[in-house]
Amino acid sequence: MANDRDITMNSADGHGASRLGEQDAVGGETTIVFDGRSINARDGESLAAALLASGVRVFRTMLMTGDQRGPFCMVGRCTDCLVVVDGVPNARACMTPVRAGMRVETQRGLSGPAVVGEGA
Amino acid sequence: MMAPEVAVVGGGPAGLSAAIAAAQTGASVTLLEERPVAGGRLRYRSTPLALRPGGQFQAPAELADRAIDEARDAGVRIVTDAPVWGIFADLRLGIARGERAELIAPRAVVLATGSTDLPLAFPGWTTPGVFSGRAVLMLVNQHRVLPGRRWAIVGGGVERERIAADLRRAGADVVVMADPGEVGAVAVFGSGGVEAIAVGDARVAVDCVAVAAGRQPDAGLATMADCELGYDPELGGWAPACDAWGRTSVDRIVICGDAAGICGPTVAAAEGRLAGLAAAAFSGRVERDALDAALATESAALVNRKRVAVGSYAQPYR
């Protein structure tokens, strides 16, 4: 899939993503794993917010076209932020609270890394 | 989950006010909130406001916390992480609770489901880094995350100005503000995320794009319940018809706030107080003259409020 190459830009963070301060009602600093690399997060915060803060933009690719998607609505409606969490696909990152040690992967097509190249 | 006399769907300013008003009549009240914390728009609005006319202006999140305390003190059972996914015959509500679904059958339902953002489908609008206006406000004001430095805002109206102000206060550069109705073609480009926006003949490098196309009432449950709807652009499109207290065309379903037509938090709170009383009245908790008195009390907040009146439209979805 041609677009897969571009997902490596997720780690470049050339677009100035940052945290603005601490938010209310979430826990302390913790670490999660996204596509094999360690990412700082806050326990209980929205997974989508944590990934965006660390420069991740592409959360999933579409099954038929390979088109890239990232969070759009942040309220659980658009499903553009689907990721694989601890091996289970189709988690809406915006509605999923961060837990320490969570393993998150870009969702490619329907079911995560196992179907790369088989979907389209 | 025990069936209450009044179930309130949505924990924003309208729903919290409705739950408090209903519970203070002695009715048993459950408030169902799909997010981890109640407060709705009060959680991601930056400018102070009052929830009563003439009230002291306060930070929105503080108002939300205060309303939640007041609701608990009044005996409201607040259930978070509880999306209501359906409404069925005899007012049964389908509620998602983790991996399980539950059905409850309250005596009356208050729909305080708020609004959803309208999208704008310009070329490149699905590129990662394009966000709905509400998503931007939530990220910046609630999650305290700025997903990029240089921004374009596509759209217009009050919401665009609010988004621009909040982004700039967060240290972002808002370099493009484009209303497609004025500038013609808008297109977003980027591989691996937004890189540029084209406005007419100009192409500008940006990291993110916010869409400010307005909001529409979230009338999903009202539609499913077969409430009469009417179309009014000033209300944000299709909105359930209701009377002054929010009573819809369907018995024992009451609606308030943005769900009854886009109105903002202060009006929503006033409507919530009326809707809560109207809902409790279905259990015999409130007399007719008390409903009239409450309407007179709230009239200052509702003086310019427009709504679809019951019986003013044919049943459009039948």
Coordinates of C-alpha atoms in Angstrom, one line a residue:
Chain A
M1 CA 0.0 0.0 0.0
A2 CA 1.6 3.2 -1.2
N3 CA 0.3 5.2 1.7
D4 CA 2.0 3.1 4.3
R5 CA 5.3 4.9 3.6
D6 CA 3.8 8.2 4.7
I7 CA 2.7 6.9 8.1
T8 CA 6.3 7.0 9.2
M9 CA 5.7 10.8 9.1
N10 CA 3.7 10.1 12.3
S11 CA 7.0 10.1 14.3
A12 CA 8.5 13.2 12.6
D13 CA 6.4 15.7 14.5
G14 CA 7.2 18.5 12.1
H15 CA 3.8 20.1 12.6
G16 CA 4.2 21.6 16.0
A17 CA 1.9 19.4 18.1
S18 CA 2.3 20.1 21.8
R19 CA 0.6 20.0 25.2
L20 CA -0.8 23.2 26.6
G21 CA -0.8 22.2 30.2
E22 CA -2.4 19.7 32.5
Q23 CA -6.1 18.9 32.1
D24 CA -8.6 18.4 34.8
A25 CA -9.7 15.0 36.0
V26 CA -7.0 12.8 34.6
G27 CA -4.3 10.9 36.4
G28 CA -0.5 11.2 36.4
E29 CA 2.0 10.7 33.7
T30 CA 2.3 7.2 32.2
T31 CA 3.6 5.5 29.1
I32 CA 1.9 3.7 26.3
V33 CA 3.3 2.0 23.2
F34 CA 2.2 3.1 19.7
D35 CA 3.5 1.1 16.7
G36 CA 6.4 -0.1 18.8
R37 CA 7.6 3.2 20.2
S38 CA 7.0 4.6 23.7
I39 CA 4.7 7.6 24.1
N40 CA 4.1 9.8 27.1
A41 CA 0.4 10.0 28.2
R42 CA -1.8 10.8 31.1
D43 CA -3.6 8.0 32.8
G44 CA -7.3 8.2 31.9
E45 CA -7.0 10.8 29.2
S46 CA -8.5 10.4 25.8
L47 CA -6.1 8.1 23.8
A48 CA -6.7 10.3 20.7
A49 CA -5.5 13.3 22.6
A50 CA -2.4 11.5 23.9
L51 CA -1.5 10.4 20.4
L52 CA -2.1 13.8 18.8
A53 CA 0.0 15.5 21.5
S54 CA 2.9 13.2 20.6
G55 CA 2.7 14.1 16.9
V56 CA 0.7 11.1 15.6
R57 CA -1.6 12.1 12.8
V58 CA -2.6 9.0 10.9
F59 CA -4.6 6.6 13.1
R60 CA -6.0 4.2 10.4
T61 CA -6.1 3.5 6.7
M62 CA -9.2 2.6 4.8
L63 CA -9.7 -1.0 3.7
M64 CA -10.5 -0.4 0.0
T65 CA -8.4 2.7 -0.8
G66 CA -5.6 2.8 1.7
D67 CA -6.6 6.4 2.4
Q68 CA -5.4 7.8 5.7
R69 CA -7.6 9.0 8.4
G70 CA -7.1 10.7 11.8
P71 CA -9.4 12.1 14.5
F72 CA -12.0 14.4 13.1
C73 CA -14.9 14.8 15.5
M74 CA -13.4 13.7 18.9
V75 CA -16.9 12.7 20.2
G76 CA -17.1 9.1 19.0
R77 CA -19.2 9.7 15.9
C78 CA -16.9 9.8 12.8
T79 CA -14.8 6.6 13.4
D80 CA -11.8 8.1 11.6
C81 CA -9.7 7.5 14.7
L82 CA -10.0 3.7 14.9
V83 CA -6.9 2.0 16.2
V84 CA -5.9 -1.5 17.4
V85 CA -5.7 -1.6 21.2
D86 CA -4.0 -4.6 22.9
G87 CA -4.6 -6.6 19.7
V88 CA -8.3 -5.7 19.4
P89 CA -9.2 -3.5 16.4
N90 CA -11.9 -0.9 16.0
A91 CA -11.3 1.0 19.2
R92 CA -12.4 4.7 18.8
A93 CA -9.2 6.4 20.1
C94 CA -11.1 9.5 21.1
M95 CA -13.5 7.6 23.4
T96 CA -10.8 5.2 24.8
P97 CA -9.2 6.2 28.1
V98 CA -5.4 5.7 28.3
R99 CA -4.2 2.9 30.6
A100 CA -0.6 2.4 31.6
G101 CA 1.2 0.0 29.3
M102 CA -1.5 0.0 26.7
R103 CA -0.2 -1.3 23.3
V104 CA -1.7 0.7 20.4
E105 CA -1.2 0.2 16.7
T106 CA -2.3 2.0 13.5
Q107 CA -5.3 0.1 12.1
R108 CA -4.8 -0.9 8.5
G109 CA -8.1 -1.7 6.9
L110 CA -10.4 -3.8 9.1
S111 CA -8.3 -5.8 11.5
G112 CA -4.9 -4.2 12.1
P113 CA -1.4 -5.3 11.0
A114 CA -2.3 -8.9 10.2
V115 CA -4.2 -8.0 7.1
V116 CA -1.9 -5.4 5.6
G117 CA -1.9 -5.9 1.8
E118 CA -4.8 -8.3 1.8
G119 CA -7.6 -5.8 2.1
A120 CA -7.6 -4.0 -1.3
Chain B
M1 CA -30.3 -0.2 36.5
M2 CA -33.6 0.7 38.3
A3 CA -36.2 2.6 36.2
P4 CA -36.5 6.2 37.5
E5 CA -39.5 8.4 37.1
V6 CA -37.4 10.7 35.0
A7 CA -34.5 9.7 32.7
V8 CA -32.4 12.6 31.3
V9 CA -30.3 11.9 28.3
G10 CA -27.3 14.1 28.1
G11 CA -25.4 15.9 30.9
G12 CA -24.7 19.3 29.4
P13 CA -26.2 22.5 30.7
A14 CA -29.7 21.6 29.6
G15 CA -29.6 18.0 31.0
L16 CA -28.0 18.9 34.3
S17 CA -30.6 21.7 34.8
A18 CA -33.4 19.4 33.9
A19 CA -32.2 16.7 36.3
I20 CA -31.8 19.1 39.2
A21 CA -35.3 20.6 38.6
A22 CA -37.0 17.2 38.3
A23 CA -35.2 15.8 41.4
Q24 CA -36.1 18.8 43.5
T25 CA -39.8 18.0 43.0
G26 CA -39.1 14.6 44.7
A27 CA -39.0 12.6 41.5
S28 CA -36.4 9.8 41.1
V29 CA -34.0 10.9 38.4
T30 CA -31.3 9.2 36.4
L31 CA -29.0 11.3 34.2
L32 CA -27.3 9.3 31.4
E33 CA -24.1 10.8 30.0
E34 CA -22.1 9.1 27.2
R35 CA -18.8 10.7 28.1
P36 CA -16.6 10.0 31.1
V37 CA -17.6 13.3 32.7
A38 CA -20.8 15.3 32.6
G39 CA -20.8 19.0 31.6
G40 CA -21.2 18.9 27.8
R41 CA -20.1 22.1 26.2
L42 CA -19.3 23.6 29.5
R43 CA -16.2 21.4 29.5
Y44 CA -14.7 23.0 26.4
R45 CA -16.0 26.5 26.3
S46 CA -13.4 29.1 27.2
T47 CA -15.4 32.2 27.9
P48 CA -17.2 32.7 31.3
L49 CA -21.0 32.7 31.3
A50 CA -24.0 32.5 33.7
L51 CA -26.6 29.8 33.6
R52 CA -29.3 32.2 34.9
P53 CA -30.1 35.6 33.5
G54 CA -28.4 38.2 35.7
G55 CA -26.3 35.5 37.3
Q56 CA -22.6 36.1 38.1
F57 CA -20.3 35.0 35.2
Q58 CA -18.1 32.0 36.0
A59 CA -15.7 29.7 34.2
P60 CA -17.8 27.1 32.3
A61 CA -16.0 24.1 33.9
E62 CA -16.7 25.5 37.4
L63 CA -20.4 25.9 36.5
A64 CA -20.4 22.3 35.3
D65 CA -18.8 21.0 38.6
R66 CA -21.3 23.1 40.6
A67 CA -24.2 21.8 38.7
I68 CA -23.0 18.2 39.1
D69 CA -22.7 18.8 42.9
E70 CA -26.2 20.3 43.0
A71 CA -27.6 17.4 41.0
R72 CA -26.1 14.9 43.4
D73 CA -27.3 16.8 46.4
A74 CA -30.8 16.8 44.9
G75 CA -30.6 13.0 44.6
V76 CA -29.9 12.6 40.9
R77 CA -28.2 9.4 39.9
I78 CA -25.5 10.5 37.4
V79 CA -24.4 7.6 35.2
T80 CA -21.4 8.4 33.0
D81 CA -19.9 6.3 30.1
A82 CA -23.5 5.4 29.3
P83 CA -24.5 6.2 25.7
V84 CA -28.2 5.9 25.0
W85 CA -28.4 4.1 21.6
G86 CA -32.1 3.7 21.2
I87 CA -35.6 4.5 22.3
F88 CA -38.4 2.0 21.9
A89 CA -42.1 1.4 22.6
D90 CA -43.3 2.4 26.1
L91 CA -40.3 4.7 26.4
R92 CA -37.8 2.0 26.9
L93 CA -34.2 3.4 26.6
G94 CA -31.3 1.2 25.3
I95 CA -28.2 2.1 27.2
A96 CA -24.6 0.8 26.5
R97 CA -22.7 -0.1 29.6
G98 CA -19.3 -1.3 28.7
E99 CA -19.8 -4.5 26.7
R100 CA -23.4 -4.9 27.9
A101 CA -26.7 -3.3 26.9
E102 CA -29.4 -2.4 29.3
L103 CA -33.0 -1.4 28.9
I104 CA -34.8 0.9 31.3
A105 CA -38.4 2.2 31.1
P106 CA -38.7 5.5 32.9
R107 CA -42.0 7.3 33.4
A108 CA -40.7 10.3 31.4
V109 CA -37.7 11.1 29.2
V110 CA -35.9 14.4 28.9
L111 CA -33.9 14.6 25.7
A112 CA -30.9 16.9 26.3
T113 CA -28.8 15.5 23.5
G114 CA -27.2 18.7 22.4
S115 CA -25.9 19.2 18.9
T116 CA -23.5 17.8 16.3
D117 CA -21.2 19.8 14.1
L118 CA -22.0 20.1 10.4
P119 CA -19.2 18.9 8.1
L120 CA -18.1 20.6 4.9
A121 CA -17.0 18.2 2.2
F122 CA -14.3 20.1 0.3
P123 CA -11.5 18.2 -1.5
G124 CA -9.1 16.8 1.1
W125 CA -11.5 17.2 4.1
T126 CA -10.7 13.7 5.3
T127 CA -6.9 14.3 5.5
P128 CA -5.6 13.7 9.0
G129 CA -5.2 17.1 10.6
V130 CA -8.6 18.3 9.5
F131 CA -10.9 18.6 12.6
S132 CA -14.5 19.6 13.3
G133 CA -14.8 22.9 15.1
R134 CA -16.0 21.2 18.3
A135 CA -13.0 18.8 18.2
V136 CA -10.6 21.8 18.1
L137 CA -12.4 23.4 21.1
M138 CA -12.3 20.1 23.0
L139 CA -8.6 19.4 22.2
V140 CA -7.4 22.9 23.2
N141 CA -9.7 23.7 26.1
Q142 CA -10.5 20.3 27.6
H143 CA -7.7 17.9 26.6
R144 CA -5.1 20.7 26.6
V145 CA -3.5 19.5 23.4
L146 CA -2.6 21.6 20.4
P147 CA -2.4 19.1 17.5
G148 CA -0.5 21.5 15.2
R149 CA 1.0 25.0 15.0
R150 CA -0.3 26.7 11.8
W151 CA -4.0 26.6 11.2
A152 CA -6.6 27.3 8.6
I153 CA -10.3 27.7 9.6
V154 CA -12.8 26.9 6.9
G155 CA -16.3 28.2 7.5
G156 CA -17.8 31.2 9.1
G157 CA -20.0 32.6 11.8
V158 CA -19.6 32.9 15.6
E159 CA -18.1 29.5 15.9
R160 CA -15.2 30.4 13.6
E161 CA -14.4 33.5 15.7
R162 CA -14.5 31.4 18.9
I163 CA -12.2 28.7 17.4
A164 CA -9.7 31.4 16.1
A165 CA -9.6 33.1 19.5
D166 CA -9.1 29.9 21.5
L167 CA -6.4 28.7 19.0
R168 CA -4.5 32.0 19.2
R169 CA -4.7 32.0 23.0
A170 CA -3.2 28.5 22.9
G171 CA -0.2 29.9 20.9
A172 CA -1.3 28.7 17.5
D173 CA -0.9 30.8 14.3
V174 CA -4.3 31.1 12.5
V175 CA -3.0 32.0 9.0
V176 CA -6.1 31.4 6.9
M177 CA -9.8 32.0 7.5
A178 CA -11.8 31.1 4.5
D179 CA -15.6 30.9 4.0
P180 CA -16.2 28.6 1.0
G181 CA -19.3 30.7 0.3
E182 CA -17.2 33.7 -0.3
V183 CA -13.8 32.5 -1.6
G184 CA -15.1 29.7 -3.9
A185 CA -13.0 26.6 -4.0
V186 CA -11.1 25.4 -0.9
A187 CA -8.9 22.3 -1.0
V188 CA -6.6 20.6 1.5
F189 CA -3.4 18.8 0.5
G190 CA -1.1 16.6 2.3
S191 CA 0.4 13.1 2.6
G192 CA 0.6 11.7 6.1
G193 CA -1.4 14.7 7.3
V194 CA -2.3 18.2 6.3
E195 CA 0.5 20.2 4.6
A196 CA -1.3 23.0 2.7
I197 CA -4.6 24.6 1.9
A198 CA -5.6 26.1 -1.4
V199 CA -8.0 29.1 -1.2
G200 CA -8.9 30.3 -4.7
D201 CA -5.5 30.7 -6.4
A202 CA -3.4 31.0 -3.3
R203 CA -1.8 28.0 -1.6
V204 CA -0.7 28.3 2.0
A205 CA 1.3 25.9 4.2
V206 CA -0.7 24.8 7.3
D207 CA -0.5 22.0 9.8
C208 CA -4.1 21.7 10.6
V209 CA -7.6 22.8 9.4
A210 CA -10.7 23.5 11.6
V211 CA -14.1 23.2 10.0
A212 CA -16.7 25.8 11.3
A213 CA -19.8 25.0 9.4
G214 CA -22.3 25.4 12.2
R215 CA -24.2 22.9 14.3
Q216 CA -27.4 21.0 14.0
P217 CA -29.7 19.7 16.8
D218 CA -28.9 16.1 17.7
A219 CA -32.4 14.8 17.0
G220 CA -31.5 11.1 16.6
L221 CA -33.4 9.8 19.6
A222 CA -36.3 12.2 19.0
T223 CA -36.5 10.9 15.4
M224 CA -36.4 7.3 16.5
A225 CA -39.2 8.0 19.0
D226 CA -41.3 9.5 16.1
C227 CA -41.4 13.0 17.6
E228 CA -42.8 15.5 15.1
L229 CA -39.9 17.5 13.6
G230 CA -39.8 20.7 11.7
Y231 CA -37.1 22.3 9.5
D232 CA -35.9 25.8 10.4
P233 CA -32.4 27.1 9.3
E234 CA -32.4 29.5 12.3
L235 CA -32.6 26.5 14.6
G236 CA -29.8 24.6 12.8
G237 CA -32.0 22.5 10.5
W238 CA -34.4 19.7 11.6
A239 CA -35.5 20.1 15.2
P240 CA -38.2 18.3 17.2
A241 CA -41.3 20.4 17.7
C242 CA -42.2 21.2 21.3
D243 CA -44.3 23.5 23.5
A244 CA -43.0 26.1 25.9
W245 CA -41.9 23.5 28.5
G246 CA -40.3 21.3 25.8
R247 CA -43.1 18.7 25.6
T248 CA -42.8 17.0 22.2
S249 CA -45.6 15.5 20.1
V250 CA -44.9 12.1 21.8
D251 CA -46.4 11.6 25.2
R252 CA -43.9 11.8 28.1
I253 CA -40.9 12.9 25.9
V254 CA -39.6 16.3 26.7
I255 CA -36.8 18.1 25.0
C256 CA -34.5 21.0 25.9
G257 CA -31.4 22.9 24.9
D258 CA -29.5 22.7 21.6
A259 CA -31.4 19.4 20.8
A260 CA -34.6 21.5 20.4
G261 CA -32.8 24.1 18.2
I262 CA -29.3 25.6 18.6
C263 CA -29.5 28.1 21.4
G264 CA -26.3 28.2 23.6
P265 CA -25.8 27.2 27.3
T266 CA -27.8 30.0 29.1
V267 CA -31.0 29.4 27.2
A268 CA -30.3 25.6 27.4
A269 CA -30.2 25.8 31.2
A270 CA -33.4 27.7 31.4
E271 CA -35.1 25.2 29.1
G272 CA -33.7 22.4 31.1
R273 CA -35.3 23.8 34.3
L274 CA -38.7 23.9 32.6
A275 CA -38.2 20.5 30.9
G276 CA -37.3 18.9 34.2
L277 CA -40.5 20.2 35.8
A278 CA -42.6 19.1 32.8
A279 CA -41.1 15.6 33.0
A280 CA -41.7 15.3 36.8
A281 CA -45.3 16.4 36.2
F282 CA -45.9 13.2 34.3
S283 CA -45.5 11.4 37.7
G284 CA -47.8 13.9 39.3
R285 CA -45.0 15.7 41.1
V286 CA -45.9 19.2 39.7
E287 CA -49.2 21.0 39.4
R288 CA -50.2 23.0 36.4
D289 CA -50.0 26.3 38.1
A290 CA -46.4 25.5 39.2
L291 CA -45.5 24.9 35.5
D292 CA -47.0 28.2 34.6
A293 CA -45.1 30.0 37.3
A294 CA -41.8 28.4 36.2
L295 CA -42.4 29.6 32.7
A296 CA -43.0 33.1 33.9
T297 CA -39.8 32.9 35.9
E298 CA -37.7 31.7 32.9
S299 CA -39.3 34.1 30.4
A300 CA -36.4 36.6 30.6
A301 CA -33.9 33.9 29.4
L302 CA -36.3 32.7 26.6
V303 CA -37.5 36.0 25.2
N304 CA -35.8 35.7 21.8
R305 CA -35.9 31.9 21.7
K306 CA -37.4 30.3 18.6
R307 CA -38.6 26.7 18.5
V308 CA -40.6 24.5 16.2
A309 CA -44.2 24.5 17.6
V310 CA -46.0 21.2 17.9
G311 CA -48.5 20.9 15.1
S312 CA -46.9 23.4 12.8
Y313 CA -45.5 20.8 10.5
A314 CA -46.8 17.6 8.9
Q315 CA -45.0 14.5 10.2
P316 CA -42.1 14.6 7.8
Y317 CA -40.6 11.2 8.4
R318 CA -43.8 9.1 8.3

